[in-house]
CSV table of C-alpha atoms in Angstrom, one decimal:
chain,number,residue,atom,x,y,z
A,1,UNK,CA,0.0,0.0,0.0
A,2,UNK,CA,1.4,3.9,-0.7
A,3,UNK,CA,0.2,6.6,1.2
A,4,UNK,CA,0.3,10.1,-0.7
A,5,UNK,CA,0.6,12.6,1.6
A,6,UNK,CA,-0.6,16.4,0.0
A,7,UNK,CA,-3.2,14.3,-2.0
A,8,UNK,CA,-6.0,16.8,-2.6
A,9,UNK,CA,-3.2,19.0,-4.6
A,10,UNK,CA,-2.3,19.4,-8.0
A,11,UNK,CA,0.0,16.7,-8.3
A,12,UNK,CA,-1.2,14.6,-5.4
A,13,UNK,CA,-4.7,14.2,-7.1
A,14,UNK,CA,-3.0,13.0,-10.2
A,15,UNK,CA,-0.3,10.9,-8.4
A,16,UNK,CA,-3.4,9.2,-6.4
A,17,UNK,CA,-4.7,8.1,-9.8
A,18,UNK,CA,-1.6,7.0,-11.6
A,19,UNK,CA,-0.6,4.8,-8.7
A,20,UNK,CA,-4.7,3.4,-8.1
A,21,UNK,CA,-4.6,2.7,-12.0
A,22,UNK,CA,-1.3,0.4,-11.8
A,23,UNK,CA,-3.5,-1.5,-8.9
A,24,UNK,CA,-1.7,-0.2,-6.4
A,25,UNK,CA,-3.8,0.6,-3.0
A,26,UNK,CA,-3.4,3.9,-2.3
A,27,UNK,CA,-4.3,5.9,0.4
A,28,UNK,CA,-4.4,9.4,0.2
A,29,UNK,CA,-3.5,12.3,3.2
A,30,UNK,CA,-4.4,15.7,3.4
A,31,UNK,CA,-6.5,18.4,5.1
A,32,UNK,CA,-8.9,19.1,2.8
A,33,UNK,CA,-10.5,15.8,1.2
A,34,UNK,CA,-9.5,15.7,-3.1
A,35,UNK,CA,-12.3,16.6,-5.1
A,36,UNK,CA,-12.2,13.5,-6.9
A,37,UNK,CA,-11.3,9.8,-5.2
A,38,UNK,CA,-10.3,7.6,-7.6
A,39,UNK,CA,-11.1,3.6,-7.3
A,40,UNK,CA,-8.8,2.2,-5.4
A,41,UNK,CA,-7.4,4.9,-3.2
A,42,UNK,CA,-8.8,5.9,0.4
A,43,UNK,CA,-8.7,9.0,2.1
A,44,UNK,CA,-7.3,9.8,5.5
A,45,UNK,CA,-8.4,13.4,6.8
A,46,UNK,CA,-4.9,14.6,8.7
A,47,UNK,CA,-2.4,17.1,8.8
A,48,UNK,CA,1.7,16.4,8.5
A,49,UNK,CA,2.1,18.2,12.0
A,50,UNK,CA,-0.3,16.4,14.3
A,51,UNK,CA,1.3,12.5,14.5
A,52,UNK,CA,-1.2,11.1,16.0
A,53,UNK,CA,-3.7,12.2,13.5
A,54,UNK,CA,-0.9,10.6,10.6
A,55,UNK,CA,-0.3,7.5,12.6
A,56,UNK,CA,-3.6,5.1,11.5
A,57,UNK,CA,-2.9,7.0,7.9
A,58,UNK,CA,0.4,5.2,7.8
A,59,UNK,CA,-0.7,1.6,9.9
A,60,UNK,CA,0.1,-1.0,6.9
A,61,UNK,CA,1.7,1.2,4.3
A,62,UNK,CA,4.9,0.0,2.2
A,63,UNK,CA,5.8,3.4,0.5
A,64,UNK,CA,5.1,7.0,1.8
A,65,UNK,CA,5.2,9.8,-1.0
A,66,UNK,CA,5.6,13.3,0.9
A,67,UNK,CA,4.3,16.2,-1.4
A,68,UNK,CA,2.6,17.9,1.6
A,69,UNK,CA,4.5,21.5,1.6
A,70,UNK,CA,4.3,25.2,2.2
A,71,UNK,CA,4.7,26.5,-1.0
A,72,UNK,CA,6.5,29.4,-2.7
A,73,UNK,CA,3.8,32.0,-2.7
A,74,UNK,CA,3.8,35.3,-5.1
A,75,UNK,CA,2.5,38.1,-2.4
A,76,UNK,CA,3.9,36.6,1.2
A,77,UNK,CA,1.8,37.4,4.2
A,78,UNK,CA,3.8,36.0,6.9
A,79,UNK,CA,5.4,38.1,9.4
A,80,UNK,CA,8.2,35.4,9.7
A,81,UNK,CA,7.9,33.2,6.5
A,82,UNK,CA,11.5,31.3,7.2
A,83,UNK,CA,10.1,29.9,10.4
A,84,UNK,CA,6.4,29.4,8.6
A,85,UNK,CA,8.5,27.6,5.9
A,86,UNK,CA,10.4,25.6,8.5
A,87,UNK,CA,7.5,24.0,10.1
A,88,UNK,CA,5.5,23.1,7.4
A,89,UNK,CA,8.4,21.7,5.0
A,90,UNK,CA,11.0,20.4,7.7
A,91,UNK,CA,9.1,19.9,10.8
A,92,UNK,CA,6.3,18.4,8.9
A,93,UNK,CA,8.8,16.0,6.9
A,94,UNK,CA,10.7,15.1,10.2
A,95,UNK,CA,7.2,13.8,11.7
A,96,UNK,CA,6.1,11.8,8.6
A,97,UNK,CA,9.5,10.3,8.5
A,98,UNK,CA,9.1,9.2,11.8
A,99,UNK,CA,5.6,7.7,11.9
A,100,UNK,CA,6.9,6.3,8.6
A,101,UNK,CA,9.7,4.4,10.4
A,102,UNK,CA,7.1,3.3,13.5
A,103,UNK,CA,5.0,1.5,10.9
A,104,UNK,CA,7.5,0.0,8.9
A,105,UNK,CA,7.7,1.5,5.9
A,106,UNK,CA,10.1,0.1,3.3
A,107,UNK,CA,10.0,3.1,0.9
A,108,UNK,CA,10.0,6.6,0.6
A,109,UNK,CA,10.3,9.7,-1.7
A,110,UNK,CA,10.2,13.4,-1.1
A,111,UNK,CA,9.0,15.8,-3.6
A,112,UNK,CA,11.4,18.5,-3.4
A,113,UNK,CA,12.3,21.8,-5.9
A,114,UNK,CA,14.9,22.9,-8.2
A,115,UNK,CA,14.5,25.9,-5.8
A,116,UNK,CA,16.6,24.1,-3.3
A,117,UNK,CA,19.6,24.6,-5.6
A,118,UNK,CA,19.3,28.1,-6.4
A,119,UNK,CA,16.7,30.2,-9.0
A,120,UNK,CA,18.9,30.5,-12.2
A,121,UNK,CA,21.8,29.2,-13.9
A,122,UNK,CA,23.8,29.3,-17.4
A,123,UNK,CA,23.9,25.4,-17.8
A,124,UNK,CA,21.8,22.9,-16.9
A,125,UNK,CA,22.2,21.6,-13.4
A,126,UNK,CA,23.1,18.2,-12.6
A,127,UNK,CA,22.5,16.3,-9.1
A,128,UNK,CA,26.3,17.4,-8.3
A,129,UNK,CA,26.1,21.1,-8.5
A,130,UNK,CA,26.4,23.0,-5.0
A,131,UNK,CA,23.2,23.8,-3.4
A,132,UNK,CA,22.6,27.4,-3.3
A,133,UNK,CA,18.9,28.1,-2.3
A,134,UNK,CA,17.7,31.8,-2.0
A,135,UNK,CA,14.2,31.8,-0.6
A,136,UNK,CA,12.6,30.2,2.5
A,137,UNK,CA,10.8,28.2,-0.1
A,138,UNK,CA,14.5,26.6,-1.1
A,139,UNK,CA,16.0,26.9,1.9
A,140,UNK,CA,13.9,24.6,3.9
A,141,UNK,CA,13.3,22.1,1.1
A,142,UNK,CA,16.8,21.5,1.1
A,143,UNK,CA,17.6,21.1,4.7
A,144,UNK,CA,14.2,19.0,4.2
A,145,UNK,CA,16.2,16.7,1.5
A,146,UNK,CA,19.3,16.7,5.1
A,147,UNK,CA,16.7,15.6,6.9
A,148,UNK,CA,15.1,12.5,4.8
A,149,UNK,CA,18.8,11.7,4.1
A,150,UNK,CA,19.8,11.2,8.1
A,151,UNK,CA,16.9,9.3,8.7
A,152,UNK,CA,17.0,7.0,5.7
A,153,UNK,CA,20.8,5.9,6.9
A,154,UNK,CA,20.0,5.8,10.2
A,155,UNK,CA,16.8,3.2,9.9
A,156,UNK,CA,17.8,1.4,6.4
A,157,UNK,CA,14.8,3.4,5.0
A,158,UNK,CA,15.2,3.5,0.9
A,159,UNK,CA,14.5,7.1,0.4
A,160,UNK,CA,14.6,9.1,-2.6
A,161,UNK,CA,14.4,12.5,-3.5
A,162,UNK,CA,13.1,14.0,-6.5
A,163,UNK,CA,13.8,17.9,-7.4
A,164,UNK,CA,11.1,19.4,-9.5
A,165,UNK,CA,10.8,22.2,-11.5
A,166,UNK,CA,7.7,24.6,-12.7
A,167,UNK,CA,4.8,21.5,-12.9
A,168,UNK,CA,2.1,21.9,-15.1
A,169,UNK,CA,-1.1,20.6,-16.2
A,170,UNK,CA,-4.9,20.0,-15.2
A,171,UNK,CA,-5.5,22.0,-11.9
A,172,UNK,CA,-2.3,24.2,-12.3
A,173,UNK,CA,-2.0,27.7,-11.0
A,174,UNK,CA,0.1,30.6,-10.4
A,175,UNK,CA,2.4,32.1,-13.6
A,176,UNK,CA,1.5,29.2,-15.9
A,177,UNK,CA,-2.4,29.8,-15.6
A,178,UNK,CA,-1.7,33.4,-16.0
A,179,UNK,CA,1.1,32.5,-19.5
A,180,UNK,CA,-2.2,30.8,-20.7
A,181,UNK,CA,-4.5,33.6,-19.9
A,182,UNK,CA,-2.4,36.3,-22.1
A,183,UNK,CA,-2.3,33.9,-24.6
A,184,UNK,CA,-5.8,33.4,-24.6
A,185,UNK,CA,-6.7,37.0,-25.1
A,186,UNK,CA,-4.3,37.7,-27.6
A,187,UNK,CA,-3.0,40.7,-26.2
A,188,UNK,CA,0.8,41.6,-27.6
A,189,UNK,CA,3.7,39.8,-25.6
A,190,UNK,CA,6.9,41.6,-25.3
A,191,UNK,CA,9.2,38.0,-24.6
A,192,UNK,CA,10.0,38.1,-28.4
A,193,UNK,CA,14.2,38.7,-27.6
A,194,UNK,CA,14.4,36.8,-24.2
A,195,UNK,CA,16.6,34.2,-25.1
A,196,UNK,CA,16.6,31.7,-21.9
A,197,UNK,CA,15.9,28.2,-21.0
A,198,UNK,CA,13.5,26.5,-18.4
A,199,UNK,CA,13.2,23.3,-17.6
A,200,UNK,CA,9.4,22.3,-17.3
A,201,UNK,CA,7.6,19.0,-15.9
A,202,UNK,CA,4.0,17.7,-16.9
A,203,UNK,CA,2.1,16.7,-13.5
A,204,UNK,CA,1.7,13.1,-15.2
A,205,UNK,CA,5.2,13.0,-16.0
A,206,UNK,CA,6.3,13.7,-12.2
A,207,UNK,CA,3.0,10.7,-11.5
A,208,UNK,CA,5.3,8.6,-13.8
A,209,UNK,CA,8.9,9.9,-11.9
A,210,UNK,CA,7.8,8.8,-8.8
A,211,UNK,CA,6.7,4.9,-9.9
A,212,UNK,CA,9.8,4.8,-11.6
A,213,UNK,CA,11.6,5.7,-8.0
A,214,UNK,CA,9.1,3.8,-6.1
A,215,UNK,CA,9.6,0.7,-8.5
A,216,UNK,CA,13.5,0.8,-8.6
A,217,UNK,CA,16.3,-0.4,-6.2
A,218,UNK,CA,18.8,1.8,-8.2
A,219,UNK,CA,16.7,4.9,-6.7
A,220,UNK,CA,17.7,4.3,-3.6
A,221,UNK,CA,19.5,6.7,-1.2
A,222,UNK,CA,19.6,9.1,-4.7
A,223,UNK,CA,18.5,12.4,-5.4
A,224,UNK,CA,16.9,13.0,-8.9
A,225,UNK,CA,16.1,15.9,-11.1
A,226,UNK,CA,12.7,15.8,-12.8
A,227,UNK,CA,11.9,17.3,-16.5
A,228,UNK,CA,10.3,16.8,-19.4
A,229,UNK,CA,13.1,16.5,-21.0
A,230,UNK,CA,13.1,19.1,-23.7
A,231,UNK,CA,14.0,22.7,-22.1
A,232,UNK,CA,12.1,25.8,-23.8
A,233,UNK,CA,12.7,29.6,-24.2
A,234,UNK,CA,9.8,31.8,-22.8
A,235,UNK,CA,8.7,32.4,-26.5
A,236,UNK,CA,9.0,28.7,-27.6
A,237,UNK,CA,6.3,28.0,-24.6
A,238,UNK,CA,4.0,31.2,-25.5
A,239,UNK,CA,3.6,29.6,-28.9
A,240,UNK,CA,3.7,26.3,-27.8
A,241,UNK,CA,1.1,27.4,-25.8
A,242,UNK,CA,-0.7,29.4,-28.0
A,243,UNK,CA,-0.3,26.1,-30.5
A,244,UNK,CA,-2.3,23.9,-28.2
A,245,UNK,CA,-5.1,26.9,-27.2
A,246,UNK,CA,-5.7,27.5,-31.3
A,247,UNK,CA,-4.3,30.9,-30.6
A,248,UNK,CA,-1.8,33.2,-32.9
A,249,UNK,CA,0.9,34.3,-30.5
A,250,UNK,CA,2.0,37.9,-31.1
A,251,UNK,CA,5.6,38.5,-29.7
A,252,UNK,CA,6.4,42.2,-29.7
A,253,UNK,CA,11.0,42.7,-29.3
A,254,UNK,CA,11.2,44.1,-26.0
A,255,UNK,CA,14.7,44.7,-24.4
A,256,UNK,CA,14.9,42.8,-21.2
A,257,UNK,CA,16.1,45.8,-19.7
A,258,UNK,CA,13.2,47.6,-19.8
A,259,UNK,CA,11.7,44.6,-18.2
A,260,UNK,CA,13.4,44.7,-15.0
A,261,UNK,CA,13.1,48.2,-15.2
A,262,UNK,CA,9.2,47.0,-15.0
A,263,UNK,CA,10.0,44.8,-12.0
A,264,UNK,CA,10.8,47.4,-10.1
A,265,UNK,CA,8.2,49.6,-9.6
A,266,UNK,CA,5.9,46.5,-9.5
A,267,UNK,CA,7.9,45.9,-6.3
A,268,UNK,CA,7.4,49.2,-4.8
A,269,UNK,CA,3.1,49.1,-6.0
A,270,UNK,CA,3.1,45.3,-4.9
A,271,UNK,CA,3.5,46.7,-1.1
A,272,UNK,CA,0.6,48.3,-1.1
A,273,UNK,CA,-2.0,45.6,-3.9
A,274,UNK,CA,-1.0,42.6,-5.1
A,275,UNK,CA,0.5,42.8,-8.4
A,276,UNK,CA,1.6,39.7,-10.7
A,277,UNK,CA,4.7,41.4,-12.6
A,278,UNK,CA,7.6,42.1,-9.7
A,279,UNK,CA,11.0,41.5,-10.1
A,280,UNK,CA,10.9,38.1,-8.7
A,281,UNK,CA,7.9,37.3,-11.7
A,282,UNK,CA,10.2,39.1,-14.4
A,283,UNK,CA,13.0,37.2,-13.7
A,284,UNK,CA,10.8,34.1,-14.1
A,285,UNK,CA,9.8,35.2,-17.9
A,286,UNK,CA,13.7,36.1,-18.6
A,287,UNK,CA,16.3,33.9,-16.4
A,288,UNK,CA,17.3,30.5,-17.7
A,289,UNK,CA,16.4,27.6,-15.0
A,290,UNK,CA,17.4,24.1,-17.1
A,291,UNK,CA,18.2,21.0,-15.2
A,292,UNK,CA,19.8,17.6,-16.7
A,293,UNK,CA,17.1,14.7,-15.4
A,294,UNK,CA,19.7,12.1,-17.4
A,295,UNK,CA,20.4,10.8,-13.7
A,296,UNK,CA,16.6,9.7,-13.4
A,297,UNK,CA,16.4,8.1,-17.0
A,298,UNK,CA,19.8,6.1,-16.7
A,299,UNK,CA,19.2,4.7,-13.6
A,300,UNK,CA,15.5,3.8,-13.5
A,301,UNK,CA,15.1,3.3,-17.1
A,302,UNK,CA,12.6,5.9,-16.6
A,303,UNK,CA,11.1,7.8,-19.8
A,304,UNK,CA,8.4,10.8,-19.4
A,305,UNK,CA,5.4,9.2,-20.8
A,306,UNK,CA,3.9,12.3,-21.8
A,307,UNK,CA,5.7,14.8,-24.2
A,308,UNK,CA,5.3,18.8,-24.3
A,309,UNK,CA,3.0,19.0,-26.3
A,310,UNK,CA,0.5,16.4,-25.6
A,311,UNK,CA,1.3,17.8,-22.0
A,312,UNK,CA,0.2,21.2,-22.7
A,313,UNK,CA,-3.2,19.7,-24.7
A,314,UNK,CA,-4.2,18.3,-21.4
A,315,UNK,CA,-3.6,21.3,-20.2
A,316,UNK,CA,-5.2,23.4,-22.6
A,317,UNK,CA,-8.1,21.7,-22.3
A,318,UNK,CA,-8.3,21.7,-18.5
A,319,UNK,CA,-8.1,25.8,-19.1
A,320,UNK,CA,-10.7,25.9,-21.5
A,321,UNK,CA,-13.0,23.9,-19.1
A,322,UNK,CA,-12.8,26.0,-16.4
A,323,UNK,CA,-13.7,29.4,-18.5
């Protein structure tokens, strides 16, 4: 049996499904009950935090998958967000490590970020590149990854970590929703010189990530990148987007300059409304964030089952759906 922890989310819900379609009895952990429960899969109303409310979640269970997380948010309301971050991500993976040790638990993987390496680089990361994470977000997934690391050699637990990028697909939100949104309406889109690289994942290629892991003795005690495996510009997903909407995408040459330019004083109005193009959104659209998931492929055999585009059809129709 797997236990999903975070499984009303995004890429919980779909997770839930993938693993209940490979008859695999799942049961499913979260706050807030999904609003779909697939055959096969059970849900336990808990939160990460209180152990004895995750202890009967985890009686039986053979793997434990720990997507529960404090998030990175775009307009922070916490007085203190590093120790906010700190309890949901560390002290809440410290306790369903735990109770996943008391129960006997054979396997476990953490979904973790790309975040908890840093925000930007030149060349794709690989597993080996220093960890340099900027926001509380990174910050405490990686001393998360310390943490599932200690325990896994301290109790023979085969734990592995998976580091993913932007995730996309039906139920998404934040930038990608709004990237479809613009596109949608057609309005002129001034990425047409930004020249970077991002490194994407489809939510059912991450489903299909963590059976590979789940499935693998290789995966054990590793830490994996997660991709799609074909990086894209900003204006190479616009009309990639745009391709899978029915939608003409109209770049317009905009130096970045003048973007971050644009950053700025959506920093200084964000204090005072909530504004979606600050610095930190800019440098989203502009900075190149690639990673190397090789690692994953070479030694699980794994291969994303869905590509880009057939990806962003799913998700294209999930968008149109909800309009």
């Amino acid at each position: 049996m797997a236990v999903v922890t975070g499984a009303s989310g995004f890429v919980g819900s779909w997770l839930c499904r993938t693993l209940a379609e490979s008859g695999i009895q799942v049961r499913g952990v979260a706050r807030h009950p999904p609003r779909h429960i697939p055959p096969g899969m059970l849900f336990h109303h808990a939160d990460v935090l209180d152990p004895a409310a995750l202890r009967p979640a985890l009686a039986g269970a053979d793997m434990v998958v720990h997507l529960a997380a404090r998030v990175h948010v775009m307009q922070e309301t916490a007085a203190n967000p590093l120790t906010e971050f700190r309890r949901a991500n560390v002290e809440g993976t410290r306790i369903v490590l735990e109770e996943a040790v008391r129960a006997g638990v054979g396997r476990f993987v953490l979904a973790s970020t790309v975040k908890a390496v840093g925000e930007a680089n030149v060349a794709p990361w690989t597993e080996e590149v220093p960890p340099r994470p900027l926001d509380p977000y990174g910050v405490t997934k990686l001393e998360a990854e310390a943490l599932v690391r200690e325990m896994a050699q301290r109790h023979s637990l085969h734990a592995s970590v998976l580091r993913l990028p932007l995730v996309y697909g039906p139920g998404m939100k934040g930038n990608m929703v709004r990237l479809f949104r613009l596109v949608d309406r057609g309005v002129p889109l001034p990425f047409g010189l930004v020249q970077n690289r991002r490194s994407l994942a489809f939510v059912g290629n991450v489903a299909g990530a963590v059976m590979a892991v789940l499935h693998s003795p290789a995966a054990w005690g590793e830490t994996f990148f997660v991709s799609d495996g074909h990086d894209l510009s900003t204006p190479e997903l616009l009309r990639a987007i745009g391709l899978a909407l029915g939608r003409p995408v109209r770049l317009v040459p905009v130096p970045p300059a003048l973007f971050r330019a644009a950053g700025r004083v959506g920093d200084l109005i964000a204090r005072v409304r909530p504004l979606p193009f600050t610095s930190d959104a800019i440098d989203r659209l502009l900075s190149s964030l690639a990673v190397d998931s090789s690692k994953l492929l070479r030694l699980t055999g794994y291969r994303p089952p869905y590509s880009v585009a057939e990806g962003l059809g799913l998700a294209a129709d999930w968008y149109r759906g909800r309009m």
